[in-house]
PDB file of C-alpha atoms in Angstrom:
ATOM      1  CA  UNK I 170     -35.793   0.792   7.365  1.00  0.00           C
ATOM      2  CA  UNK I 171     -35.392   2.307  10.835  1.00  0.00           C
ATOM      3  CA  UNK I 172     -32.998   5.213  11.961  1.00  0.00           C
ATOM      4  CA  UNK I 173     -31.400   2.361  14.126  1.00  0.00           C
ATOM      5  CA  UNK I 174     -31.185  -0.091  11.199  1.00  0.00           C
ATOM      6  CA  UNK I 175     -28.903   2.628   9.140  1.00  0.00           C
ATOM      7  CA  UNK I 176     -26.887   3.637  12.403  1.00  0.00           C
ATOM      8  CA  UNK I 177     -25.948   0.115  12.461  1.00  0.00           C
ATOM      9  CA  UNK I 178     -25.346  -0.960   8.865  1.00  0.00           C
ATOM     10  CA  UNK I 179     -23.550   2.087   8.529  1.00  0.00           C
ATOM     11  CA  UNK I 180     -20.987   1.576  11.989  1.00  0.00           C
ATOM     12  CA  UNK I 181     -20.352  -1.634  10.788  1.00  0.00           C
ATOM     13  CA  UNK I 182     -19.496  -0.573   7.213  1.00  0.00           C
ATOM     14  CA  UNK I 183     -17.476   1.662   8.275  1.00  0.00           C
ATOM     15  CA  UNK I 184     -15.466  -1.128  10.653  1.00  0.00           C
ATOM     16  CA  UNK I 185     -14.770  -3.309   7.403  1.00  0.00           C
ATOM     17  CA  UNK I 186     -12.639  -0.521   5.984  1.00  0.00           C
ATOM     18  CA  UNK I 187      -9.242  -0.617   7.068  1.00  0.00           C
ATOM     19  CA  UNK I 188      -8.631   3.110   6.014  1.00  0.00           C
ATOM     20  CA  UNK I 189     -10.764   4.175   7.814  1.00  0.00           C
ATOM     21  CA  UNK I 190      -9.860   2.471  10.844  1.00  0.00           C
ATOM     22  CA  UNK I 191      -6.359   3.748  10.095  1.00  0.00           C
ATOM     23  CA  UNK I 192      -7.851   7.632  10.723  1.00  0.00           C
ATOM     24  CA  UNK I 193     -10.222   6.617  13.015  1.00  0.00           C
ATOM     25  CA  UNK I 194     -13.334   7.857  11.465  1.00  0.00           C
ATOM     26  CA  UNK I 195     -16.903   7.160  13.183  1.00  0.00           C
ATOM     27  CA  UNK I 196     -20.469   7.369  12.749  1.00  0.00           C
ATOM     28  CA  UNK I 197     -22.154  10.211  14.349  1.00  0.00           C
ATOM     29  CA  UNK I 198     -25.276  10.430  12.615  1.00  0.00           C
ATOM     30  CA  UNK I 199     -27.122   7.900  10.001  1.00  0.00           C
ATOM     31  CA  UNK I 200     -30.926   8.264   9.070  1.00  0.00           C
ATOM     32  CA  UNK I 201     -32.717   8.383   5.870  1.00  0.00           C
ATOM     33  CA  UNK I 202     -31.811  12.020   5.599  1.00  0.00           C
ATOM     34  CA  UNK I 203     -28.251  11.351   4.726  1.00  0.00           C
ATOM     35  CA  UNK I 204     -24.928  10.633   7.094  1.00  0.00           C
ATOM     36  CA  UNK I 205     -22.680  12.298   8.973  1.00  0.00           C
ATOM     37  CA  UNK I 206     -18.722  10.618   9.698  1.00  0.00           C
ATOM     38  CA  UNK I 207     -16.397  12.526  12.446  1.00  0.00           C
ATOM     39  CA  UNK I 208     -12.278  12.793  11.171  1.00  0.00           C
ATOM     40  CA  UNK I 209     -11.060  13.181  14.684  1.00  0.00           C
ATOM     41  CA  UNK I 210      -7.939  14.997  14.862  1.00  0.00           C
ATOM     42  CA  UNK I 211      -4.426  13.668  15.068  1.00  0.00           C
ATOM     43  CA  UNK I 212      -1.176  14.246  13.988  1.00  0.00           C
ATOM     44  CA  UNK I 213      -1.256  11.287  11.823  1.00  0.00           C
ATOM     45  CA  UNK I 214      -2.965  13.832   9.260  1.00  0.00           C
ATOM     46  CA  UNK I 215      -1.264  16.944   9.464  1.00  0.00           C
ATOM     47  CA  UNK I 216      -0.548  18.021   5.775  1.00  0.00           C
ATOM     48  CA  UNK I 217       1.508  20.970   6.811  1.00  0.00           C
ATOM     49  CA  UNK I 218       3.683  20.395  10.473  1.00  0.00           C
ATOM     50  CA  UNK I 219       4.393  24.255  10.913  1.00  0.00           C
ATOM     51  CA  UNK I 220       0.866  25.376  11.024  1.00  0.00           C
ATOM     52  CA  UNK I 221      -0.895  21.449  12.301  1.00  0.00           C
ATOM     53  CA  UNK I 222      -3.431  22.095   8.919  1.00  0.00           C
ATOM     54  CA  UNK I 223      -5.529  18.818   8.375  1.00  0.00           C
ATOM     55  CA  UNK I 224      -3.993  17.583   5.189  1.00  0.00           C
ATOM     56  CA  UNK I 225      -6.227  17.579   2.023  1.00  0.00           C
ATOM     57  CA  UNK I 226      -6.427  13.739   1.244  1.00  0.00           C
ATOM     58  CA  UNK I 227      -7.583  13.081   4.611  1.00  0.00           C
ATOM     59  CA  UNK I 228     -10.558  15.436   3.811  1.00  0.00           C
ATOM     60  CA  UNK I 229     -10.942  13.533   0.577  1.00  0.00           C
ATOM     61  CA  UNK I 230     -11.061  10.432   2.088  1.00  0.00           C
ATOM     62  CA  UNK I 231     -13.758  11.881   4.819  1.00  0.00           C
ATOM     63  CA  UNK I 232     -15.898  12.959   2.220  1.00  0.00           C
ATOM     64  CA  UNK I 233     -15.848  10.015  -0.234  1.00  0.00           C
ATOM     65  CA  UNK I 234     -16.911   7.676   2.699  1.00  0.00           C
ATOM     66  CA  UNK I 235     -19.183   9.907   3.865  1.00  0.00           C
ATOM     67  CA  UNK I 236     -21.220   9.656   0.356  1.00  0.00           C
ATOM     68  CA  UNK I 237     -20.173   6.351  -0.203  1.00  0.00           C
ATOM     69  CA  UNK I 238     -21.803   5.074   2.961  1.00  0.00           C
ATOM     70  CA  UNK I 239     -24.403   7.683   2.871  1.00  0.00           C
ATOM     71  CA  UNK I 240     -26.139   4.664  -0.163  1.00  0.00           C
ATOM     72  CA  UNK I 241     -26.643   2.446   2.961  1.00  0.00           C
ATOM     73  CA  UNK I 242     -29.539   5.298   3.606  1.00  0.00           C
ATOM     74  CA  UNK I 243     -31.409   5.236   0.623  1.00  0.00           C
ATOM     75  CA  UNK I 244     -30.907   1.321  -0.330  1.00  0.00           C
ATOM     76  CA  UNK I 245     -32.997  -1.164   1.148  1.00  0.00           C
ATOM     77  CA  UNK I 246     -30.175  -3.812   1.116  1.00  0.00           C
ATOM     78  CA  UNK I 247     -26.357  -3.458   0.671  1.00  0.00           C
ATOM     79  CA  UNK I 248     -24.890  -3.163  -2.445  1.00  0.00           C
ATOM     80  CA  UNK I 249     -21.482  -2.453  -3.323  1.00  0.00           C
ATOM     81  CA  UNK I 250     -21.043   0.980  -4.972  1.00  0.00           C
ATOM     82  CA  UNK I 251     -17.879   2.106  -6.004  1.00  0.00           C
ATOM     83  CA  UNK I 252     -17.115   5.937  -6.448  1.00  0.00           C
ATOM     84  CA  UNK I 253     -17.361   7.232 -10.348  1.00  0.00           C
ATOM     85  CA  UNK I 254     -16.688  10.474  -9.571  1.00  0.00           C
ATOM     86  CA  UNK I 255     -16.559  13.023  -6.978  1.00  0.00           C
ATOM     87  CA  UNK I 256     -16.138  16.600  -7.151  1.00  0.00           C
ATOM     88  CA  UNK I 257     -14.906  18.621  -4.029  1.00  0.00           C
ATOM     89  CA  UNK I 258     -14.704  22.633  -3.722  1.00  0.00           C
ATOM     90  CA  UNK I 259     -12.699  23.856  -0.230  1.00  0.00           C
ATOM     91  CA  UNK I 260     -14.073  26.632   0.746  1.00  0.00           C
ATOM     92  CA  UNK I 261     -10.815  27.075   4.027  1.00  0.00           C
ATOM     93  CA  UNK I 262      -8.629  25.112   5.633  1.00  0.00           C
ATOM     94  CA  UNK I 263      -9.862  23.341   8.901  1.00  0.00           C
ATOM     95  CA  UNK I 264      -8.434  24.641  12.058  1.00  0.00           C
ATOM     96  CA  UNK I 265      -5.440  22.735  13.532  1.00  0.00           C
ATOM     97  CA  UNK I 266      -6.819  20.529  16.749  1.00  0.00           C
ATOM     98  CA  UNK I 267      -9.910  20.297  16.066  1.00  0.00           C
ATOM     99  CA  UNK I 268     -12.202  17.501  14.427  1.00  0.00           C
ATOM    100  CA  UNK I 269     -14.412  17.395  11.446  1.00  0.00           C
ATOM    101  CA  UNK I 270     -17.622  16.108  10.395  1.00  0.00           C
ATOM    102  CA  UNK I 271     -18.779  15.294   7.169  1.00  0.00           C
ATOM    103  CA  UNK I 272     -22.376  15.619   5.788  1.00  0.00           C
ATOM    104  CA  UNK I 273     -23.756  13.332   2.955  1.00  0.00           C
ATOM    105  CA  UNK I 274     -27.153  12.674   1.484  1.00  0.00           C
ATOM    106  CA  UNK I 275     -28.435  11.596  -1.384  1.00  0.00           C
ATOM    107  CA  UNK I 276     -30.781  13.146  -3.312  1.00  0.00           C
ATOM    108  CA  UNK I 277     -31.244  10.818  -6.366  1.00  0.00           C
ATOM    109  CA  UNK I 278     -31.549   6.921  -7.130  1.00  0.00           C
ATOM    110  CA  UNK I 279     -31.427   4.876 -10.120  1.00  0.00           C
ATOM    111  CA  UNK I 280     -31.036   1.696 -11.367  1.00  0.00           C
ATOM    112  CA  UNK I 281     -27.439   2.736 -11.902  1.00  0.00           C
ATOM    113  CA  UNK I 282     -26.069   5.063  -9.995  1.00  0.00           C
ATOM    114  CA  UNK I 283     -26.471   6.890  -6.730  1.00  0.00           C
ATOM    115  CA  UNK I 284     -26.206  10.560  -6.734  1.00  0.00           C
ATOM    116  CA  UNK I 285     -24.895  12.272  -3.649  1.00  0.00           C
ATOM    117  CA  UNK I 286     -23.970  15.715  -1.826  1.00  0.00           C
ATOM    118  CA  UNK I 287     -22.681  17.079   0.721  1.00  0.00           C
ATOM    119  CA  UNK I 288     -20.223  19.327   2.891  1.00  0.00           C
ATOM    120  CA  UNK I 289     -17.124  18.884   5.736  1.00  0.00           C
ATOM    121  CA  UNK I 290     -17.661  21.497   8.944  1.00  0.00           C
ATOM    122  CA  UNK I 291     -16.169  21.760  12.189  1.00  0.00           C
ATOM    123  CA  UNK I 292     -18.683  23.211  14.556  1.00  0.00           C
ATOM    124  CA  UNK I 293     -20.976  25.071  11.982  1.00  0.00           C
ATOM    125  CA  UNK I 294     -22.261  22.952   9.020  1.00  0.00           C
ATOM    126  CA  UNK I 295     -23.453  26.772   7.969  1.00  0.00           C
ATOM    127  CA  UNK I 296     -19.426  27.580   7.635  1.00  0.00           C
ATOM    128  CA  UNK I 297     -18.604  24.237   5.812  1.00  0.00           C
ATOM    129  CA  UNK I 298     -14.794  23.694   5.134  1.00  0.00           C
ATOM    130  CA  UNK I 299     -15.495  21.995   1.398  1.00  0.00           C
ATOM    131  CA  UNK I 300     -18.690  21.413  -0.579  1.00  0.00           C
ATOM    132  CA  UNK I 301     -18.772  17.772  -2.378  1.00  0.00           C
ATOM    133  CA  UNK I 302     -20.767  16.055  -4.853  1.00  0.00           C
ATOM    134  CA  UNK I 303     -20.326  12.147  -5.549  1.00  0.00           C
ATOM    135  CA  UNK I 304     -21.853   9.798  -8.171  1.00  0.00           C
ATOM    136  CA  UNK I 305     -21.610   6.097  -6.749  1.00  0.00           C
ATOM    137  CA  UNK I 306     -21.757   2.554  -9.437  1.00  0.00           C
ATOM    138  CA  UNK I 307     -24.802   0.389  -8.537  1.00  0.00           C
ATOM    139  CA  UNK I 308     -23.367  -3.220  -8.366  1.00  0.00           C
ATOM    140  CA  UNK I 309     -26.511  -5.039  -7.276  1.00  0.00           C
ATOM    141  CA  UNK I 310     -26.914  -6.587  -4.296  1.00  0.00           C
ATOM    142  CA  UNK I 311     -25.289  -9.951  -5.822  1.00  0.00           C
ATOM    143  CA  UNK I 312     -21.939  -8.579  -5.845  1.00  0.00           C
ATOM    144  CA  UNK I 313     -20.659  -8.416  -1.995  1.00  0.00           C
ATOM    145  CA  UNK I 314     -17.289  -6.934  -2.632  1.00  0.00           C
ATOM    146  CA  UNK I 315     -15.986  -9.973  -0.580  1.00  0.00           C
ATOM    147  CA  UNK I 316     -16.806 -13.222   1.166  1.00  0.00           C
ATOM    148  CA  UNK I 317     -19.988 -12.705   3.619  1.00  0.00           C
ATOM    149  CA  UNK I 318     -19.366  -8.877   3.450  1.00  0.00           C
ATOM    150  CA  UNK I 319     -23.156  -8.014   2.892  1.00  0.00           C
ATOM    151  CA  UNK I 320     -24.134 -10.677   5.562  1.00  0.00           C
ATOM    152  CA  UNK I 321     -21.747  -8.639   7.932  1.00  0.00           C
ATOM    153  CA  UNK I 322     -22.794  -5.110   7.112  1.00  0.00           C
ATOM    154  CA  UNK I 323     -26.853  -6.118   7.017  1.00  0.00           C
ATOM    155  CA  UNK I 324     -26.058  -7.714  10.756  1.00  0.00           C
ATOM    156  CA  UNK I 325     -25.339 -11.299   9.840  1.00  0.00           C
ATOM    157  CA  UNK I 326     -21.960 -13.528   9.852  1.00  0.00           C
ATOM    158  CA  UNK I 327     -19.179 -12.642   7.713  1.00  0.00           C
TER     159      UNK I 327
END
């Protein structure tokens, strides 16, 4: 699948997720080398209003979309695959005003499950904020998680 192909699957993924339109996250990068999201800044999610620190759960929910949709990179045709477990270490807080990207990729497939890793960063991906690793359910590509939803994200008709 071409570069283009994932870029696309992956922005319109991403548009069928109402949390995610909620914090405003975007695709900046999507290629068969994994997937990176931007979390821009806002004061929508500020954990701590004295000191404008991103809060925690809006990293969380960065990085478990990040490797979620980072399976749209490795699979030839959507599937729905729901997050068994994910594991994140922060490393430091992410400075106040500024946005952050998350990095996924994954490095192993099965028949089951999708194995994933990755890290948050602001400008450096070499001074990550958090570390994460993700194991994602293999539904199949007969379960669509909702009417027309892989005919939407592959570039069809919902």
């Amino acid at each position: 699948m071409s570069d283009t192909r994932i870029f696309e699957r992956a922005t319109r993924f991403l548009s069928a997720l109402p949390h995610c339109q909620v914090l405003g996250l975007r695709v900046h990068q999507a290629d068969t080398q994994g997937m990176t999201l931007i979390l821009p800044y806002s004061s929508r999610i500020v954990g701590n209003p004295l000191n404008g620190v991103i809060h925690g759960g809006a990293l969380t929910s960065l990085m478990d979309t990040t490797c979620g949709i980072a399976t749209l990179c490795v699979l030839a045709e959507f599937e729905v695959c729901p997050t068994l477990d994910l594991r994140i270490d922060y490393m430091h807080p992410a400075e106040p005003h500024r946005d952050v990207y998350g990095f996924a990729q994954c490095y192993r497939v099965t028949p089951d499950i999708i194995f994933t890793r990755g890290f948050a960063y602001q400008d450096d991906p070499n001074q990550p904020i958090a570390h994460v690793v993700g194991t994602f359910m293999r539904m199949g590509k007969g379960i669509t998680g909702g009417k027309g939803l892989a005919g939407a994200i592959n570039g069809g008709a919902v």
